[in-house]
Tab-separated table of C-alpha atoms and ligand atoms in Angstrom:
chain	number	residue	atom	x	y	z
A	182	PHE	CA	66.969	-1.571	132.886
A	183	GLY	CA	67.864	-1.138	128.925
A	184	GLN	CA	68.852	2.230	127.231
A	185	ASP	CA	67.246	3.974	124.273
A	186	ALA	CA	69.590	4.375	121.170
A	187	THR	CA	68.313	7.716	120.489
A	188	LEU	CA	68.833	9.198	123.584
A	189	ALA	CA	72.020	7.899	123.988
A	190	GLY	CA	73.342	9.660	121.042
A	191	PHE	CA	73.787	6.591	119.308
A	192	ASP	CA	72.852	7.192	115.580
A	193	TRP	CA	73.133	4.171	113.133
A	194	GLY	CA	74.649	6.104	109.587
A	195	SER	CA	77.429	7.650	111.402
A	196	TYR	CA	77.692	4.360	114.025
A	197	LEU	CA	78.827	2.160	110.243
A	198	GLU	CA	80.514	5.192	108.763
A	199	LYS	CA	82.555	5.924	111.250
A	200	ASN	CA	84.408	2.320	111.393
A	201	GLY	CA	83.574	1.239	108.208
A	202	TYR	CA	80.490	-0.867	108.988
A	203	LEU	CA	78.592	-3.378	106.661
A	204	ALA	CA	74.877	-3.741	107.461
A	205	ALA	CA	72.894	-7.089	106.451
A	206	PRO	CA	70.946	-6.252	103.866
A	207	VAL	CA	66.879	-6.311	104.327
A	208	PHE	CA	66.490	-9.314	101.826
A	209	CYS	CA	68.205	-11.438	104.744
A	210	PHE	CA	65.429	-10.922	106.897
A	211	ARG	CA	62.702	-13.565	105.838
A	212	HIS	CA	60.217	-12.322	108.282
A	213	ALA	CA	61.216	-8.869	108.136
A	214	PRO	CA	58.731	-6.206	106.437
A	215	LEU	CA	59.454	-5.550	102.699
A	216	CYS	CA	61.698	-8.640	102.449
A	217	ALA	CA	60.079	-9.506	99.661
A	218	GLN	CA	60.159	-5.802	97.862
A	219	TRP	CA	63.864	-5.427	98.510
A	220	ASP	CA	66.085	-7.020	95.517
A	221	ASP	CA	64.621	-3.781	93.808
A	222	ILE	CA	65.978	-1.429	96.682
A	223	CYS	CA	69.778	-0.406	95.516
A	224	VAL	CA	72.438	2.043	95.660
A	225	GLY	CA	71.614	4.451	92.559
A	226	LEU	CA	68.242	4.443	92.454
A	227	LYS	CA	66.164	8.034	92.632
A	228	VAL	CA	63.728	9.006	95.207
A	229	GLU	CA	62.002	12.436	96.407
A	230	VAL	CA	62.569	13.364	99.577
A	231	LEU	CA	61.281	16.491	102.245
A	232	ASN	CA	64.418	19.246	101.429
A	233	SER	CA	64.763	21.049	104.755
A	234	TYR	CA	67.285	22.832	102.889
A	235	THR	CA	65.252	25.954	102.291
A	236	THR	CA	63.987	28.816	103.487
A	237	LEU	CA	60.017	28.312	102.857
A	238	HIS	CA	57.270	27.398	105.002
A	239	THR	CA	55.421	25.123	102.783
A	240	LYS	CA	57.140	21.444	102.811
A	241	VAL	CA	58.929	20.788	99.433
A	242	TYR	CA	60.613	17.933	98.603
A	243	TRP	CA	64.151	17.731	95.573
A	244	ILE	CA	65.329	14.353	94.395
A	245	ALA	CA	68.573	12.367	95.694
A	246	THR	CA	69.884	9.898	94.520
A	247	ILE	CA	70.938	6.573	97.116
A	248	VAL	CA	74.817	6.210	97.950
A	249	LEU	CA	74.501	3.657	100.250
A	250	LEU	CA	72.560	1.176	102.030
A	251	ALA	CA	72.347	-0.196	105.476
A	252	GLY	CA	69.279	-2.079	106.530
A	253	TYR	CA	66.862	0.407	105.812
A	254	LYS	CA	68.702	3.482	106.505
A	255	ALA	CA	69.517	5.060	102.943
A	256	LEU	CA	72.743	7.791	102.967
A	257	LEU	CA	71.047	10.277	99.647
A	258	ARG	CA	73.075	12.685	97.959
A	259	PHE	CA	70.373	15.931	96.407
A	260	LYS	CA	70.887	16.043	92.708
A	261	GLY	CA	73.417	19.266	91.933
A	262	PHE	CA	76.002	17.826	94.625
A	263	GLU	CA	76.812	14.706	92.131
A	264	ASP	CA	80.651	14.321	93.266
A	265	ASP	CA	80.454	16.568	96.492
A	266	ASP	CA	79.366	13.976	99.476
A	267	SER	CA	79.534	16.715	102.354
A	268	ARG	CA	75.664	16.750	102.372
A	269	ASP	CA	75.093	13.825	102.597
A	270	PHE	CA	72.525	12.422	104.773
A	271	TRP	CA	70.917	9.320	106.090
A	272	CYS	CA	67.503	8.433	106.195
A	273	ASN	CA	65.129	5.710	107.136
A	274	LEU	CA	63.182	4.045	104.032
A	275	GLY	CA	60.542	3.051	105.905
A	276	THR	CA	59.555	6.685	108.012
A	277	ALA	CA	61.278	9.346	106.232
A	278	ASP	CA	59.035	12.184	103.856
A	279	VAL	CA	60.627	9.593	100.819
A	280	HIS	CA	59.055	8.887	97.913
A	281	PRO	CA	58.904	7.458	94.277
A	282	ILE	CA	60.213	10.112	91.489
A	283	GLY	CA	56.762	11.693	90.300
A	284	TRP	CA	55.176	11.091	93.534
A	285	CYS	CA	55.492	14.840	94.235
A	286	ALA	CA	54.317	15.993	90.686
A	287	VAL	CA	50.854	13.227	91.596
A	288	ASN	CA	50.521	15.019	94.920
A	289	SER	CA	50.768	18.750	93.718
A	290	LYS	CA	54.308	19.181	95.772
A	291	LEU	CA	56.863	21.715	95.083
A	292	LEU	CA	60.136	20.693	93.740
A	293	VAL	CA	62.472	23.177	94.865
A	294	PRO	CA	65.915	21.931	95.132
A	295	PRO	CA	68.041	23.289	98.223
A	296	GLN	CA	69.390	26.990	97.740
A	297	GLU	CA	73.000	26.180	96.268
A	298	ILE	CA	72.140	23.477	93.858
A	299	HIS	CA	69.184	25.928	92.194
A	300	GLN	CA	71.826	29.198	91.440
A	301	LYS	CA	73.706	26.381	89.461
A	302	ILE	CA	71.033	25.324	88.058
A	303	GLU	CA	69.420	27.772	84.674
A	304	ASP	CA	66.656	25.745	83.387
A	305	LEU	CA	64.933	23.554	86.169
A	306	LYS	CA	62.344	22.114	83.854
A	307	SER	CA	64.254	20.868	81.422
A	308	TYR	CA	67.086	19.608	83.624
A	309	LEU	CA	64.773	17.012	85.926
A	310	MET	CA	63.666	15.809	82.804
A	311	GLU	CA	66.770	15.461	81.383
A	312	ARG	CA	67.465	13.412	84.272
A	313	LEU	CA	64.806	12.003	85.583
A	314	VAL	CA	63.164	10.577	82.632
A	315	GLY	CA	63.386	6.155	83.401
A	316	ALA	CA	65.780	6.488	86.258
A	317	ASP	CA	64.919	3.289	88.418
A	318	THR	CA	63.450	4.651	91.772
A	319	LEU	CA	61.061	3.441	94.671
A	320	PRO	CA	58.742	1.010	93.678
A	321	VAL	CA	55.017	2.935	93.568
A	322	ASP	CA	53.571	1.179	96.323
A	323	PHE	CA	56.094	0.817	98.666
A	324	HIS	CA	54.590	2.750	101.059
A	325	VAL	CA	50.962	0.366	100.900
A	326	LYS	CA	54.068	-2.746	100.788
A	327	MET	CA	55.118	-1.460	103.853
A	328	ALA	CA	51.767	-0.482	106.112
A	329	ASP	CA	50.967	-4.759	104.569
A	330	SER	CA	53.274	-6.068	106.384
A	331	MET	CA	53.310	-4.460	110.009
A	332	ARG	CA	49.572	-5.649	110.246
A	333	CYS	CA	49.611	-8.197	113.081
A	334	PRO	CA	46.793	-10.625	114.386
A	335	PHE	CA	47.717	-10.409	117.919
A	336	ARG	CA	46.094	-7.657	119.166
A	337	GLN	CA	46.010	-7.011	123.718
A	338	GLY	CA	43.550	-9.333	125.206
A	339	ILE	CA	44.421	-12.616	123.232
A	340	ARG	CA	45.866	-15.477	125.436
A	341	VAL	CA	48.634	-18.031	124.255
A	342	GLU	CA	50.296	-20.424	125.754
A	343	VAL	CA	54.466	-19.546	125.505
A	344	VAL	CA	57.425	-20.939	127.798
A	345	ASP	CA	57.461	-20.487	131.920
A	346	ARG	CA	60.375	-18.259	132.396
A	347	SER	CA	60.738	-19.900	135.733
A	348	GLN	CA	60.737	-23.477	134.757
A	349	VAL	CA	61.801	-23.472	131.022
A	350	ARG	CA	60.697	-27.830	130.980
A	351	ARG	CA	56.780	-25.806	131.121
A	352	THR	CA	54.615	-23.069	129.981
A	353	ARG	CA	52.630	-21.142	130.778
A	354	LEU	CA	49.404	-19.069	130.242
A	355	ALA	CA	50.094	-15.625	129.239
A	356	VAL	CA	48.146	-13.096	127.333
A	357	VAL	CA	49.178	-9.680	125.258
A	358	ASP	CA	49.769	-6.998	126.344
A	359	THR	CA	51.274	-4.766	123.891
A	360	VAL	CA	52.490	-5.790	120.122
A	361	ILE	CA	55.473	-3.635	118.520
A	362	GLY	CA	56.521	-4.425	115.359
A	363	GLY	CA	55.346	-8.317	115.560
A	364	ARG	CA	56.690	-8.852	118.613
A	365	LEU	CA	54.664	-9.670	122.114
A	366	ARG	CA	54.514	-8.301	125.415
A	367	LEU	CA	52.905	-11.293	127.164
A	368	LEU	CA	51.375	-11.294	130.700
A	369	TYR	CA	51.307	-14.826	132.738
A	370	GLU	CA	47.828	-14.540	133.492
A	371	ASP	CA	48.505	-15.573	137.294
A	372	GLU	CA	52.086	-13.696	137.896
A	373	GLY	CA	50.172	-11.068	140.669
A	374	LEU	CA	50.615	-7.751	140.407
A	375	GLY	CA	52.289	-4.998	142.312
A	376	ALA	CA	50.873	-2.819	145.318
A	377	SER	CA	50.785	-0.535	143.288
A	378	GLY	CA	49.652	-2.759	140.172
A	379	GLU	CA	52.396	-2.598	138.452
A	380	VAL	CA	53.367	-5.728	136.067
A	381	LEU	CA	55.538	-8.045	138.086
A	382	SER	CA	57.152	-9.751	135.563
A	383	ASP	CA	56.844	-9.807	131.176
A	384	PHE	CA	57.474	-11.681	128.748
A	385	TRP	CA	59.067	-10.614	125.220
A	386	CYS	CA	58.763	-12.705	122.275
A	387	HIS	CA	58.158	-12.467	118.642
A	388	MET	CA	54.518	-13.505	117.611
A	389	GLN	CA	56.958	-16.392	114.833
A	390	SER	CA	59.490	-17.348	117.977
A	391	PRO	CA	58.885	-20.915	118.563
A	392	LEU	CA	58.131	-20.232	122.208
A	393	VAL	CA	54.959	-19.137	121.769
A	394	HIS	CA	51.673	-20.624	121.019
A	395	TYR	CA	47.959	-21.076	120.730
A	396	VAL	CA	46.026	-22.464	123.686
A	397	GLY	CA	45.697	-26.422	124.042
A	398	TRP	CA	49.001	-26.274	122.230
A	399	SER	CA	50.891	-27.778	125.450
A	400	GLU	CA	47.817	-30.691	126.173
A	401	ARG	CA	47.716	-31.461	122.203
A	402	VAL	CA	51.393	-32.341	122.004
A	403	GLY	CA	51.949	-33.295	124.995
A	404	HIS	CA	54.354	-31.024	126.793
A	405	SER	CA	53.364	-30.080	130.954
A	406	ILE	CA	52.001	-26.641	131.139
A	407	LYS	CA	51.565	-24.745	134.737
A	408	ARG	CA	47.588	-24.643	135.666
A	409	THR	CA	46.792	-21.032	135.832
A	410	ASP	CA	46.165	-20.240	139.889
A	411	PRO	CA	42.793	-19.530	139.966
A	412	ASN	CA	43.386	-17.074	143.543
A	413	VAL	CA	45.065	-14.680	141.565
A	414	ASN	CA	43.578	-11.625	140.288
A	415	MET	CA	45.155	-9.715	137.274
A	416	GLY	CA	42.101	-7.787	136.440
A	417	THR	CA	43.069	-4.591	137.296
A	418	HIS	CA	45.312	-4.511	134.355
A	419	PRO	CA	44.400	-3.097	130.903
A	420	ALA	CA	45.085	-6.014	129.220
A	421	PHE	CA	42.378	-8.504	131.524
A	422	HIS	CA	39.330	-5.271	131.288
A	423	LYS	CA	37.932	-6.727	127.671
A	424	PRO	CA	36.997	-10.524	127.636
A	425	LEU	CA	39.929	-12.537	126.416
A	426	GLN	CA	40.332	-14.099	123.875
A	427	ASP	CA	41.819	-17.718	123.305
A	428	SER	CA	44.857	-17.932	120.224
A	429	VAL	CA	44.006	-20.653	117.805
A	430	PRO	CA	46.521	-21.945	115.225
A	431	HIS	CA	46.625	-20.196	112.418
A	432	GLN	CA	47.969	-17.307	114.104
A	433	PHE	CA	51.256	-19.348	114.703
A	434	LYS	CA	53.606	-19.828	111.657
A	435	ARG	CA	53.348	-22.990	110.523
A	436	LEU	CA	56.600	-25.899	111.431
A	437	ARG	CA	58.238	-28.331	108.769
A	438	THR	CA	56.107	-31.145	109.318
A	439	VAL	CA	57.880	-34.468	110.547
A	440	TYR	CA	58.135	-37.218	109.834
A	441	MET	CA	57.393	-39.540	113.392
A	442	GLY	CA	57.596	-42.733	111.381
A	443	GLU	CA	59.764	-46.009	112.437
A	444	THR	CA	62.659	-43.534	112.706
A	445	PHE	CA	62.509	-40.754	115.152
A	446	PHE	CA	64.407	-39.442	118.296
A	447	GLU	CA	63.903	-41.793	120.897
A	448	GLU	CA	64.293	-41.201	124.377
A	449	GLY	CA	67.967	-41.385	125.770
A	450	MET	CA	69.260	-40.522	122.172
A	451	LYS	CA	72.916	-38.379	122.439
A	452	LEU	CA	72.563	-34.866	120.273
A	453	GLU	CA	74.277	-31.407	120.169
A	454	ALA	CA	71.803	-28.779	121.485
A	455	VAL	CA	71.866	-24.850	122.105
A	456	ASP	CA	71.898	-24.671	125.844
A	457	PRO	CA	68.705	-22.645	126.105
A	458	LEU	CA	70.035	-21.181	129.484
A	459	ASN	CA	73.190	-20.344	127.357
A	460	LEU	CA	72.646	-19.677	123.645
A	461	GLY	CA	76.360	-19.378	122.831
A	462	ASN	CA	76.790	-22.927	124.610
A	463	ILE	CA	76.766	-26.009	121.938
A	464	CYS	CA	76.642	-28.817	124.307
A	465	VAL	CA	76.389	-32.512	124.892
A	466	ALA	CA	72.831	-33.461	124.931
A	467	SER	CA	69.875	-36.220	125.384
A	468	VAL	CA	66.679	-36.714	124.278
A	469	ARG	CA	64.550	-36.831	127.731
A	470	LYS	CA	60.948	-37.407	125.993
A	471	VAL	CA	59.299	-37.517	122.486
A	472	LEU	CA	56.063	-35.462	122.349
A	473	LEU	CA	53.759	-35.290	119.184
A	474	ASP	CA	53.911	-33.305	116.109
A	475	GLY	CA	57.797	-33.246	115.885
A	476	TYR	CA	59.163	-32.250	119.213
A	477	ILE	CA	61.566	-33.573	121.771
A	478	MET	CA	62.563	-32.494	125.464
A	479	VAL	CA	66.049	-31.739	125.391
A	480	GLY	CA	68.191	-31.822	128.547
A	481	ILE	CA	71.856	-31.007	128.531
A	482	ASP	CA	74.327	-33.705	130.208
A	483	GLY	CA	75.543	-32.946	132.991
A	484	VAL	CA	74.475	-29.623	134.200
A	485	GLU	CA	70.835	-31.536	134.266
A	486	ILE	CA	68.993	-31.275	137.529
A	487	GLY	CA	67.709	-33.961	137.760
A	488	ASP	CA	63.869	-33.252	138.295
A	489	GLY	CA	63.451	-32.956	134.378
A	490	SER	CA	62.627	-28.420	135.648
A	491	ASP	CA	65.635	-27.907	133.065
A	492	TRP	CA	64.709	-30.283	129.513
A	493	PHE	CA	63.999	-27.920	127.021
A	494	CYS	CA	61.781	-28.314	123.809
A	495	TYR	CA	62.592	-27.941	120.556
A	496	HIS	CA	61.283	-29.044	117.117
A	497	ALA	CA	62.756	-31.520	115.221
A	498	SER	CA	63.202	-29.175	112.458
A	499	SER	CA	64.720	-26.507	115.325
A	500	TYR	CA	68.597	-24.384	114.466
A	501	ALA	CA	69.065	-25.939	117.710
A	502	ILE	CA	69.588	-29.299	117.647
A	503	LEU	CA	72.793	-30.759	116.296
A	504	PRO	CA	74.201	-34.567	115.425
A	505	VAL	CA	76.775	-35.842	116.954
A	506	GLY	CA	80.394	-34.326	115.648
A	507	TYR	CA	78.702	-31.043	114.536
A	508	CYS	CA	81.128	-28.888	116.730
A	509	GLN	CA	83.853	-30.547	115.391
A	510	ASP	CA	83.130	-31.007	111.551
A	511	ASN	CA	82.211	-26.766	112.058
A	512	ASN	CA	85.202	-26.373	114.319
A	513	ILE	CA	83.148	-24.841	117.547
A	514	PRO	CA	83.991	-25.426	120.633
A	515	LEU	CA	81.522	-28.161	122.160
A	516	THR	CA	80.397	-27.607	125.728
A	517	VAL	CA	81.351	-31.105	127.527
A	518	PRO	CA	79.498	-31.981	130.668
A	519	THR	CA	81.076	-31.323	133.933
A	520	GLY	CA	83.851	-34.234	134.318
A	521	TYR	CA	85.228	-34.447	130.915
A	522	VAL	CA	87.704	-31.901	129.056
A	523	GLN	CA	87.167	-30.870	125.575
A	524	ALA	CA	89.905	-31.839	124.148
A	525	THR	CA	89.515	-35.344	125.425
A	526	PHE	CA	86.480	-35.695	124.399
A	527	THR	CA	85.449	-38.270	121.455
A	528	TRP	CA	81.720	-39.190	121.028
A	529	PRO	CA	82.502	-42.414	120.727
A	530	LYS	CA	83.893	-42.695	124.462
A	531	TYR	CA	81.966	-40.706	125.297
A	532	LEU	CA	78.238	-43.385	123.578
A	533	GLU	CA	80.558	-46.091	124.931
A	534	GLU	CA	80.958	-45.110	128.593
A	535	THR	CA	77.255	-44.320	128.617
A	536	GLY	CA	75.598	-47.049	126.450
A	537	THR	CA	73.844	-44.671	124.672
A	538	VAL	CA	73.584	-43.951	120.701
A	539	ALA	CA	73.354	-40.876	119.161
A	540	ALA	CA	70.935	-39.611	117.050
A	541	PRO	CA	70.842	-40.455	113.683
A	542	GLY	CA	72.064	-37.423	111.605
A	543	ARG	CA	68.635	-37.130	108.806
A	544	LEU	CA	66.343	-36.377	111.273
A	545	PHE	CA	68.167	-33.183	111.957
A	546	ASN	CA	67.525	-30.167	110.071
A	547	THR	CA	71.092	-28.851	108.930
A	548	ASP	CA	70.299	-29.033	105.315
A	549	ASP	CA	71.963	-25.571	103.688
A	550	ILE	CA	69.037	-23.517	103.129
A	551	GLY	CA	71.364	-19.996	102.032
A	552	HIS	CA	71.225	-17.231	102.985
A	553	CYS	CA	73.518	-14.101	102.777
A	554	PHE	CA	74.592	-13.023	105.876
A	555	THR	CA	78.072	-12.986	106.589
A	556	SER	CA	80.699	-11.917	109.817
A	557	GLY	CA	81.224	-8.834	110.530
A	558	MET	CA	77.262	-7.788	109.510
A	559	LYS	CA	75.525	-5.274	111.707
A	560	LEU	CA	71.910	-5.821	112.877
A	561	GLU	CA	69.168	-5.558	115.548
A	562	ALA	CA	68.488	-8.875	117.128
A	563	VAL	CA	67.242	-9.327	120.307
A	564	ASP	CA	69.013	-9.860	123.690
A	565	LEU	CA	67.191	-13.561	124.233
A	566	MET	CA	68.400	-13.865	128.206
A	567	GLU	CA	66.446	-11.011	128.129
A	568	PRO	CA	63.665	-10.676	125.422
A	569	ARG	CA	62.870	-7.268	125.780
A	570	LEU	CA	66.219	-5.660	124.672
A	571	VAL	CA	66.684	-5.228	121.016
A	572	CYS	CA	70.025	-4.155	120.311
A	573	VAL	CA	72.953	-3.757	118.017
A	574	ALA	CA	74.725	-6.478	117.198
A	575	THR	CA	77.392	-8.052	115.156
A	576	VAL	CA	77.108	-11.721	113.006
A	577	ARG	CA	80.280	-13.443	114.185
A	578	ARG	CA	80.007	-16.823	112.382
A	579	CYS	CA	77.940	-18.224	109.940
A	580	VAL	CA	77.833	-21.854	110.296
A	581	GLY	CA	74.665	-23.719	108.031
A	582	ARG	CA	71.824	-22.280	109.059
A	583	LEU	CA	74.053	-21.066	112.655
A	584	LEU	CA	74.951	-17.687	112.861
A	585	LEU	CA	76.688	-16.587	116.112
A	586	LEU	CA	75.138	-13.596	117.060
A	587	HIS	CA	77.655	-10.412	119.092
A	588	PHE	CA	76.371	-8.087	120.743
A	589	ASP	CA	78.356	-4.798	120.515
A	590	GLY	CA	80.208	-3.632	123.407
A	591	TRP	CA	79.469	-6.875	125.330
A	592	GLU	CA	81.696	-9.540	126.892
A	593	PRO	CA	81.914	-12.621	124.680
A	594	GLU	CA	79.475	-14.584	127.304
A	595	PHE	CA	76.528	-12.698	125.440
A	596	ASP	CA	77.289	-14.064	122.360
A	597	GLN	CA	74.490	-15.868	120.639
A	598	TRP	CA	73.543	-18.759	118.853
A	599	VAL	CA	70.304	-18.123	116.627
A	600	ASP	CA	68.686	-19.505	113.342
A	601	CYS	CA	69.624	-17.436	110.176
A	602	GLN	CA	65.748	-17.152	109.949
A	603	SER	CA	65.245	-15.936	113.948
A	604	PRO	CA	61.956	-14.030	113.795
A	605	GLU	CA	63.938	-12.067	117.125
A	606	ILE	CA	66.667	-10.574	114.292
A	607	TYR	CA	66.287	-7.617	112.287
A	608	PRO	CA	68.005	-5.393	109.836
A	609	VAL	CA	69.121	-1.687	110.810
A	610	GLY	CA	66.681	0.230	111.425
A	611	TRP	CA	64.202	-1.658	112.378
A	612	CYS	CA	63.544	-0.102	115.069
A	613	GLU	CA	63.167	3.308	114.160
A	614	ILE	CA	60.518	2.096	111.581
A	615	THR	CA	58.517	-0.062	114.599
A	616	GLY	CA	59.299	2.420	117.731
A	617	TYR	CA	60.905	-0.093	119.206
A	618	GLN	CA	63.236	1.166	121.973
A	619	LEU	CA	67.154	0.267	120.098
A	620	GLN	CA	69.684	-0.975	122.849
A	621	PRO	CA	72.850	1.014	121.676
A	622	PRO	CA	76.245	-0.933	122.184
A	623	ILE	CA	77.533	-0.177	125.691
A	624	GLY	CA	81.014	1.688	125.355
A	625	PRO	CA	84.011	1.022	123.420
A	626	GLU	CA	83.979	-3.205	122.284
A	627	PRO	CA	85.629	-5.244	125.071
A	628	PRO	CA	89.759	-5.921	124.432
A	629	GLN	CA	89.022	-9.887	122.896
A	630	SER	CA	89.610	-12.247	125.071
A	631	GLN	CA	90.701	-15.687	123.774
A	632	GLU	CA	88.402	-17.449	126.556
A	633	ARG	CA	85.592	-19.319	126.011
A	634	PRO	CA	81.868	-18.612	127.822
A	635	ASN	CA	82.446	-20.356	130.845
A	636	PRO	CA	79.970	-23.053	130.828
A	637	SER	CA	79.141	-23.952	134.068
A	638	LYS	CA	77.994	-20.053	134.525
A	639	LYS	CA	74.537	-20.382	134.052
A	640	ALA	CA	72.567	-17.343	133.294
A	641	LYS	CA	69.748	-16.542	134.344
A	642	PRO	CA	67.246	-17.980	132.635
A	643	PHE	CA	65.759	-15.793	129.821
B	984	MLZ	N1	71.008	-7.414	133.256
B	984	MLZ	C1	72.288	-7.460	132.062
B	984	MLZ	C2	71.467	-6.922	130.299
B	984	MLZ	C3	72.388	-7.822	129.807
B	984	MLZ	C4	71.616	-6.749	128.553
B	984	MLZ	C5	73.140	-7.426	127.679
B	984	MLZ	N2	72.821	-7.335	126.138
B	984	MLZ	C6	73.574	-7.742	125.073
B	984	MLZ	C7	73.183	-7.219	132.243
B	984	MLZ	O1	73.514	-6.271	133.125
B	984	MLZ	O2	74.214	-7.820	132.469
């Protein structure tokens, strides 16, 4: 499964232009390469870019102006075309042969205008001087910074603890097989290989994902972990060839410290939580167990299997746990336990009936941290149910720090709530830069139905 957007003929530039879509700017994505530098990248900047409108045999460059930005992609217009937009072209600032003004001079490259303009410009030298002195351009270290921000502390053969996709309440030891753009392809170390040595199942996540941890984490916080079956041998797979190396805490993102003193989450307290197996639903939920370091196990009320196998671990600072009443206050449909009706469900009644209390609101990380996403913006987002797939997506709603993402061309059942700082969402053009495959929209948008995702339809885990 999975398609390659480029092979499928998908092109971000024409997709956005044709439909008048807006892309989320790079500076919205804190973990994304060049995020910190992006404040200075704007429409009007001038660059030196490869000029392919020439019959010369050597590579030559010409000056262009950014006329539009979409994530990492820029719509460029060569100097000399001025108001003529017929030759505008998209290029990815992260990958293209595009440089700050002055780069050609320093690197002994030729600045040659496209044929047509050449005839119009009498004195090239004074033309360039006039137009370029003091022009805003890319920072000189743009490509160096880009390369820096692509560095990653993970490589093949590093062991981690990661959620077990067949039983989400526990973790399992896995080994990094591939790293692309900070996303890790993980192989469970006792999954076994197929008859011809092929991998039977893998798991993808970004290195900053809350689902992946250093070796020893589960034991430390009291999370359950599957014991590795010593009889399974992965030895023939390249990821297992070299001696494995255990990952350590500093390779992972530090979570905000929470104080678990006098008042913290307690077993039985009620809350609202994003259903880990149906990320478009926010449900009535309970704290099932309190672990260490600010982690809690949460169960969705009414759908629990009963043996705790579908409990899910969330950190107290997670976007995915919310105080009771959050959905109502924010006009989000709350998924209620079977036997209840959304229209008549009220928290006070439910708490009374179940003899439980709501988790105190101050324990939740619902502070408005501020972000610059708005609904309608396009981006590249991981389908967290099939986390290998990075897809063309749209921000459908923004509520506090939560974003409801829609996958273009897919039914609304596939929509997912994510954190605005999720490491699994990327600016337009990220796949192209990292060499990750992008999933294009499948067909046109399905007709907008009024129906909500059906809470009883359990998606398969991840
Ligand atoms: N196996 C799945 C893939 C869905 C991927 C959707 N991504 C937005 C299906 O076809 O149902």
